[in-house]
mmCIF file of C-alpha atoms in Angstrom:
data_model
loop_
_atom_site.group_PDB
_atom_site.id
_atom_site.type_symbol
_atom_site.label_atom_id
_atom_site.label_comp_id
_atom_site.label_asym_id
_atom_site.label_seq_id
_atom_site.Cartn_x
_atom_site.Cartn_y
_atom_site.Cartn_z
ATOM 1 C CA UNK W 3 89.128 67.192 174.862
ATOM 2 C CA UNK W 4 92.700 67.034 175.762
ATOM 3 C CA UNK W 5 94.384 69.977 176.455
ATOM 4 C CA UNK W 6 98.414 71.001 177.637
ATOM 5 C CA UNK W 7 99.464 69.833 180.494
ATOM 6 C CA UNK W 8 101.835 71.787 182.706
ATOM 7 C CA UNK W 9 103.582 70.651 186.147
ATOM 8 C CA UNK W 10 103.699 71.928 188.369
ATOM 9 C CA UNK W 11 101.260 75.000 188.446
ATOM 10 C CA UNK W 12 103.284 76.836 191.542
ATOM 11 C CA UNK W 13 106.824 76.405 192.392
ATOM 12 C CA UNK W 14 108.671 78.832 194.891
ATOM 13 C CA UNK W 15 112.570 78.373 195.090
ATOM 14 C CA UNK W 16 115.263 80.516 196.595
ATOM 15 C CA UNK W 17 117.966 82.206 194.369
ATOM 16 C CA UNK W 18 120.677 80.299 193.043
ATOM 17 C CA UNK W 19 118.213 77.451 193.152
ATOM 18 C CA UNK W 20 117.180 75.093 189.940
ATOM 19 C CA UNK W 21 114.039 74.356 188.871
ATOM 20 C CA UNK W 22 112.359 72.274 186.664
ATOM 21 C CA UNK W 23 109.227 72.619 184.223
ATOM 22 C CA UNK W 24 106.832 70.383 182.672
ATOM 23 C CA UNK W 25 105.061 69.939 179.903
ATOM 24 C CA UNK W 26 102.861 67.409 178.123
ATOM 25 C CA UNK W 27 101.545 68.653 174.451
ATOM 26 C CA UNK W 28 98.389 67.561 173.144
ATOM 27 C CA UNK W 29 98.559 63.773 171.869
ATOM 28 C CA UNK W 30 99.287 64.000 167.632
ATOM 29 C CA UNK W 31 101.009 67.928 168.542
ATOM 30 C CA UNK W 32 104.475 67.649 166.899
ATOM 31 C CA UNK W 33 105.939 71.210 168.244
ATOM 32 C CA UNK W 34 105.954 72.867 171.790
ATOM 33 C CA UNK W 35 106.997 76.265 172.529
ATOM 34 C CA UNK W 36 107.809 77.612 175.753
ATOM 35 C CA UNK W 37 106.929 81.451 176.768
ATOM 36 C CA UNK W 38 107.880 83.261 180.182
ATOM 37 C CA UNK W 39 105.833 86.325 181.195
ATOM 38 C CA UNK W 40 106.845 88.511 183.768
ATOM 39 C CA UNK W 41 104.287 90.844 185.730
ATOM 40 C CA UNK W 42 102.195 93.174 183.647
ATOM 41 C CA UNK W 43 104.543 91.890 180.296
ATOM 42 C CA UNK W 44 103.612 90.406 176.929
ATOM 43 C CA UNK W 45 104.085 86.493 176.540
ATOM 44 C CA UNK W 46 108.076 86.522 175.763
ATOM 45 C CA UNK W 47 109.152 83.395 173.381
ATOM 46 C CA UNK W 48 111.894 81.237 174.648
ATOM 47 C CA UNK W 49 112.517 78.346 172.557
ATOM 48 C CA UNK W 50 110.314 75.301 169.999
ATOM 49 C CA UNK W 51 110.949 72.076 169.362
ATOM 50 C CA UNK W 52 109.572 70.443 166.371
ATOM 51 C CA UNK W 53 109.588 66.583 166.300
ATOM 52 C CA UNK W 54 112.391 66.939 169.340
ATOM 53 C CA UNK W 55 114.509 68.897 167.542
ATOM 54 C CA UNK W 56 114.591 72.723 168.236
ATOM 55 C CA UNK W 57 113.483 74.895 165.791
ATOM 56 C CA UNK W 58 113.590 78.347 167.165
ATOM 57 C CA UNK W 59 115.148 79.939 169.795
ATOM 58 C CA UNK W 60 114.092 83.385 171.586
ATOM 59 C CA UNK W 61 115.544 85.408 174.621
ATOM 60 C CA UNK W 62 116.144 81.730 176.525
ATOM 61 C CA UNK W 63 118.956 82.717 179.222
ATOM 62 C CA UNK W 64 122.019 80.584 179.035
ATOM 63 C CA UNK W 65 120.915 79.015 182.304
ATOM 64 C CA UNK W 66 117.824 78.136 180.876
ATOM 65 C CA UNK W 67 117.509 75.050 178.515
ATOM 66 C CA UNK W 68 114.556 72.826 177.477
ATOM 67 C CA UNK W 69 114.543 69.868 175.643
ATOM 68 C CA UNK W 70 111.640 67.456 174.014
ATOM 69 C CA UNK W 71 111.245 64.073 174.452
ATOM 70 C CA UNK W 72 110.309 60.724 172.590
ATOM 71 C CA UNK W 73 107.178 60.837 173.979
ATOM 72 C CA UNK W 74 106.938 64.595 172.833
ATOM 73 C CA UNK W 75 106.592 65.867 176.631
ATOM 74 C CA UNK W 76 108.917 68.515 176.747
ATOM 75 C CA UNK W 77 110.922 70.011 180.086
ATOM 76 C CA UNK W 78 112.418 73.314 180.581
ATOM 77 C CA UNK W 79 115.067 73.495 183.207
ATOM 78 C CA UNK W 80 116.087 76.579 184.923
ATOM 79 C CA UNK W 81 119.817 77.070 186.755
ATOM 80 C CA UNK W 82 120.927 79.495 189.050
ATOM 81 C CA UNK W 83 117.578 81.477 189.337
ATOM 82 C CA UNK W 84 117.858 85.013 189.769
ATOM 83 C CA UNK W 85 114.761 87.132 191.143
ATOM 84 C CA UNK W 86 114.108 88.590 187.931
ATOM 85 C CA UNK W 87 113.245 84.550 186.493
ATOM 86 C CA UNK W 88 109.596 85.074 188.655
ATOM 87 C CA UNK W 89 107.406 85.050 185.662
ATOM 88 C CA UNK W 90 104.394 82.785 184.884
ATOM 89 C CA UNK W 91 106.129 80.065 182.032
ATOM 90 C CA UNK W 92 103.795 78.865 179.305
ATOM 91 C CA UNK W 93 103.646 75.948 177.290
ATOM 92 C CA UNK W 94 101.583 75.384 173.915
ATOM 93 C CA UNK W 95 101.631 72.943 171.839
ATOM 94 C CA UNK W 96 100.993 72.927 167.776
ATOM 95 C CA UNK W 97 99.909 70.150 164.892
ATOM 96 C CA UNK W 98 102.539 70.968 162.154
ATOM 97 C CA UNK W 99 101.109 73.065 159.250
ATOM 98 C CA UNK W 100 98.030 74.363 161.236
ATOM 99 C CA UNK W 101 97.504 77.425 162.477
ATOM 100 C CA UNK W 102 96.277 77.526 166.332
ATOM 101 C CA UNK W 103 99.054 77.009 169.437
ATOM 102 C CA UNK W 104 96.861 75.987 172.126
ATOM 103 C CA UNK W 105 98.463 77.293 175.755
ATOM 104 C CA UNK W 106 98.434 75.450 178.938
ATOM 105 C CA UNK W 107 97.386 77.392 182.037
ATOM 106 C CA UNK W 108 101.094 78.001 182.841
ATOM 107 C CA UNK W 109 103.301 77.723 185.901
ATOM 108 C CA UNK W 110 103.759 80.774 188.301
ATOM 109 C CA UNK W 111 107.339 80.351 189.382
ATOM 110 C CA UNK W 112 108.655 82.502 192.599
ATOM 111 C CA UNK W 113 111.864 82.959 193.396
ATOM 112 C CA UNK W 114 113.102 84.623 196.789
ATOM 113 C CA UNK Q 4 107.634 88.549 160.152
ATOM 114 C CA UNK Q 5 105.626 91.935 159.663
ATOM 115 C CA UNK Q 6 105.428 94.045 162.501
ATOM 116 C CA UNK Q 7 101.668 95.442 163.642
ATOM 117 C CA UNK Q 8 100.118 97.971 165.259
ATOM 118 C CA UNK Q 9 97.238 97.979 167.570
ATOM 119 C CA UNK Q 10 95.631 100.703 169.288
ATOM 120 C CA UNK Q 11 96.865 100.325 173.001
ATOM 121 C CA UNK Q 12 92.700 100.342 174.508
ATOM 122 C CA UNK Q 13 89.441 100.230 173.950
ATOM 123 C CA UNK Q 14 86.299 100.034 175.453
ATOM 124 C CA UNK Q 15 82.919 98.355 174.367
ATOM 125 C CA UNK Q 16 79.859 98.378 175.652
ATOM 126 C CA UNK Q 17 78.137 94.634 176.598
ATOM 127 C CA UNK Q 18 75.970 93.396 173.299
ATOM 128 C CA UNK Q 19 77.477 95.683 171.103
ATOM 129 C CA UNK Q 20 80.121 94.189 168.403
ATOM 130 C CA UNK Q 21 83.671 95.504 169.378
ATOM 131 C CA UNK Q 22 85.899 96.012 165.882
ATOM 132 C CA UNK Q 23 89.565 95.435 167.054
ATOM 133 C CA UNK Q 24 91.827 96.928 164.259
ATOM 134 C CA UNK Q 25 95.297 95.906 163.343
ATOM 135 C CA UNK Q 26 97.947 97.680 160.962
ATOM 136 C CA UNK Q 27 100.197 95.608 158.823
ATOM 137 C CA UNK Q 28 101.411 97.609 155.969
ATOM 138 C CA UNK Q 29 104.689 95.682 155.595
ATOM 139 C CA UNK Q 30 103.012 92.073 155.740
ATOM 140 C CA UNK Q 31 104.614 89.750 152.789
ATOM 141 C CA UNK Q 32 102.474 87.484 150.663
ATOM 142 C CA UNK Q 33 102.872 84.439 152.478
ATOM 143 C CA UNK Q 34 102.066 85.537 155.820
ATOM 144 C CA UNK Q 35 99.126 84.994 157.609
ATOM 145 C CA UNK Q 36 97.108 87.173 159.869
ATOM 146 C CA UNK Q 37 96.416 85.302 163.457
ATOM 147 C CA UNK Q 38 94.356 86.886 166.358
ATOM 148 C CA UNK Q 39 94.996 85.861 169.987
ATOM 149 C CA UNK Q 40 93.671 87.120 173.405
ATOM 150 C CA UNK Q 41 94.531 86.466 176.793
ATOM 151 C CA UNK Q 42 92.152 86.971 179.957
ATOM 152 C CA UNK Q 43 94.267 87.636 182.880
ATOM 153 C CA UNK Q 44 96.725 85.394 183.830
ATOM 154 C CA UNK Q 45 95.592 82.630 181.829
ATOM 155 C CA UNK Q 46 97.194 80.993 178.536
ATOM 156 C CA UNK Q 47 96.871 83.065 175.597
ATOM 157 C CA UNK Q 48 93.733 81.139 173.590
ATOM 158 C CA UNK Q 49 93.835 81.442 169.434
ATOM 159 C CA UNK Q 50 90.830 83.398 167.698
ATOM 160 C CA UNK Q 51 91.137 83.377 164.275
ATOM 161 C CA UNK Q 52 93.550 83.577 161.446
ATOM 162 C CA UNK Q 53 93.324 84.002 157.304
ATOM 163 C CA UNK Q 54 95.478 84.707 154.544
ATOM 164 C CA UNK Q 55 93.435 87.020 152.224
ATOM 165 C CA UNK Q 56 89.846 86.111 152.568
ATOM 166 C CA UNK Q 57 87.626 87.251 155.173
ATOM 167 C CA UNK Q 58 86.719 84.753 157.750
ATOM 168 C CA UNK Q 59 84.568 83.474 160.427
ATOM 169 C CA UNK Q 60 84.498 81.176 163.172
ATOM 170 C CA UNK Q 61 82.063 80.735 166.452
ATOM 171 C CA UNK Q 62 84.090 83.562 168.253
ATOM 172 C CA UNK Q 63 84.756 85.931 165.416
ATOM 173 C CA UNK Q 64 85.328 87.363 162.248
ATOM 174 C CA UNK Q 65 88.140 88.797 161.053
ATOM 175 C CA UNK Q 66 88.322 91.276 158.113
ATOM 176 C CA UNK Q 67 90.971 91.738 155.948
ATOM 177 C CA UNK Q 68 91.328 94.242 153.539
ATOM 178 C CA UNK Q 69 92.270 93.811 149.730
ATOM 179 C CA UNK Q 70 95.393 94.997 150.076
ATOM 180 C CA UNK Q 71 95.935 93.333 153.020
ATOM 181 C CA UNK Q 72 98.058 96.329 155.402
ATOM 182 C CA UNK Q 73 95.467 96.203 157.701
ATOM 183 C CA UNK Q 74 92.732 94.155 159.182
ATOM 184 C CA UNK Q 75 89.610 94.120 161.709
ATOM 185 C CA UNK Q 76 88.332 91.477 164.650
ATOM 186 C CA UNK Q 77 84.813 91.314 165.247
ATOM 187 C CA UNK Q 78 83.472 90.071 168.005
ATOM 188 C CA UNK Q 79 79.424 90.607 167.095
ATOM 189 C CA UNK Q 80 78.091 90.649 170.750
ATOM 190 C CA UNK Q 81 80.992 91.018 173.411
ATOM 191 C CA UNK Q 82 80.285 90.061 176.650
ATOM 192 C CA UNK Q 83 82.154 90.614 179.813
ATOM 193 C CA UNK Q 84 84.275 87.561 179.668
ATOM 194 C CA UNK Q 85 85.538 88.955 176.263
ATOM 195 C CA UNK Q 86 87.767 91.563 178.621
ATOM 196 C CA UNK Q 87 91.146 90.755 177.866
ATOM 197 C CA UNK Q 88 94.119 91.852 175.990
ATOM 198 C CA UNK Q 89 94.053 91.207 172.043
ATOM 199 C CA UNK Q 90 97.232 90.351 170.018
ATOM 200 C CA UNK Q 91 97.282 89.912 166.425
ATOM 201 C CA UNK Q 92 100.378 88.609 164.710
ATOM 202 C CA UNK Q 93 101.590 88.337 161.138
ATOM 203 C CA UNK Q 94 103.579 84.879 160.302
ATOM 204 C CA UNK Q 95 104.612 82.880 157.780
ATOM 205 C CA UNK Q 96 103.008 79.321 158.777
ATOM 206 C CA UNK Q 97 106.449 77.505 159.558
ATOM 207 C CA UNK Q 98 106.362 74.846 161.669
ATOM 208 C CA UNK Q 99 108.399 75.767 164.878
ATOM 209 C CA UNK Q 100 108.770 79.447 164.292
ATOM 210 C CA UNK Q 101 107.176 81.176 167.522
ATOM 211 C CA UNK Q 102 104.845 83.783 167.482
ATOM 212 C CA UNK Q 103 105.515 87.516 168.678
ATOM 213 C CA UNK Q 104 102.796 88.446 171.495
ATOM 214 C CA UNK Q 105 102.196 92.101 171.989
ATOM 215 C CA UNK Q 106 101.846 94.597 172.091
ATOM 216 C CA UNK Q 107 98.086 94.473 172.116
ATOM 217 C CA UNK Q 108 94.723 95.769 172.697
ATOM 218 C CA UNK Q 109 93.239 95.680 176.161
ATOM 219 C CA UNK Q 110 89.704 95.292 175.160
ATOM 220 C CA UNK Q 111 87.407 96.567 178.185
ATOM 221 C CA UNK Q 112 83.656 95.847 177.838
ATOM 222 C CA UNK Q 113 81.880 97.714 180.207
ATOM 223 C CA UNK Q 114 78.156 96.481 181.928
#
């Protein structure tokens, strides 16, 4: 069965540097959330999108913003990152009205 | 959304059932009760999740009481691989609206 896709799976940039994540929800999923979770944390939420619109909004950074697609693939773009933005970054996607998120396997960002 | 409360560990022995409780005393009456673990590192991966009535699925059952402030995961016979940490959350089933992971339990089962 399909599952989330995220890209890429490691990414090391310097500070001050941008990155860029990806993520491609499970075909018929109408809402993605993005998570970041720093070493030895709890998942943290950072933003949804439902049908490309966002729908909820956690502790994103201003630097941070994400956006979803026609295609429903979703990106989360990162400015100016600090060395505090290492974290792994989750992305699930949902079916509207049903209760399981199913995760992707995450991307391990380092920054230096 | 209701807050819970989990005990912080736990151990289990392998092939026993491990009962993974969860206090909700402020839940409203259209929230649901959703379990979710995470092995290390990896993406959190859904359990279970009911409204009032107990339930069960291939991984587990989940237990919730009458008046609903609290409820129980069972996982009948753990196994090593069921080591991880164990969040249960209390929602209303909005589209969108995230879910609040942790704290959990770090569910340890032991050889």
């Amino acid at each position: 069965a399909a599952g989330v896709i995220q890209s890429p799976r490691h990414l090391i940039k310097e500070k001050r540097e941008t990155a860029t994540l990806k993520c491609y929800p499970i075909p018929r999923h109408d809402t993605v959330y993005w998570y970041q979770q720093g070493p030895g944390q709890d998942p943290q939420f950072l933003i949804s999108f439902y049908e490309k619109m966002q729908s909820d909004k956690g502790s994103i950074p201003d630097r941070f913003s994400a956006q979803q697609f026609s295609d429903y693939h979703s990106e989360l773009n990162m400015s100016s990152l600090e060395l505090g933005d290492s974290a792994l970054y989750f992305c699930a996607s949902r079916r509207a009205y049903t209760g399981e998120l199913f995760f992707g396997e995450g991307s391990r960002l380092t920054v230096l | 959304d209701a807050k819970t409360t989990q005990p912080p560990s736990m151990d289990c022995a392998e092939g026993r059932a491990a009962n993974l409780p969860c206090n909700h005393s402020t839940i409203s009456g259209n929230e649901y009760v959703y379990w979710y673990r995470q092995i290390h590192s990896q993406g959190p991966q859904y359990i279970i999740h009911g409204l009032k009535n107990n339930e069960t699925n291939e991984m587990a059952s989940l237990i919730i009481t009458e008046d609903r402030k609290s409820s129980t995961l069972i996982l009948p016979h753990a196994t090593l691989r069921d080591t991880a940490v164990y969040y249960c959350i209390v929602r209303v089933d909005h589209y969108g609206q995230n879910f609040v992971f942790g704290p959990g339990t770090r569910l340890s089962v032991l050889p």
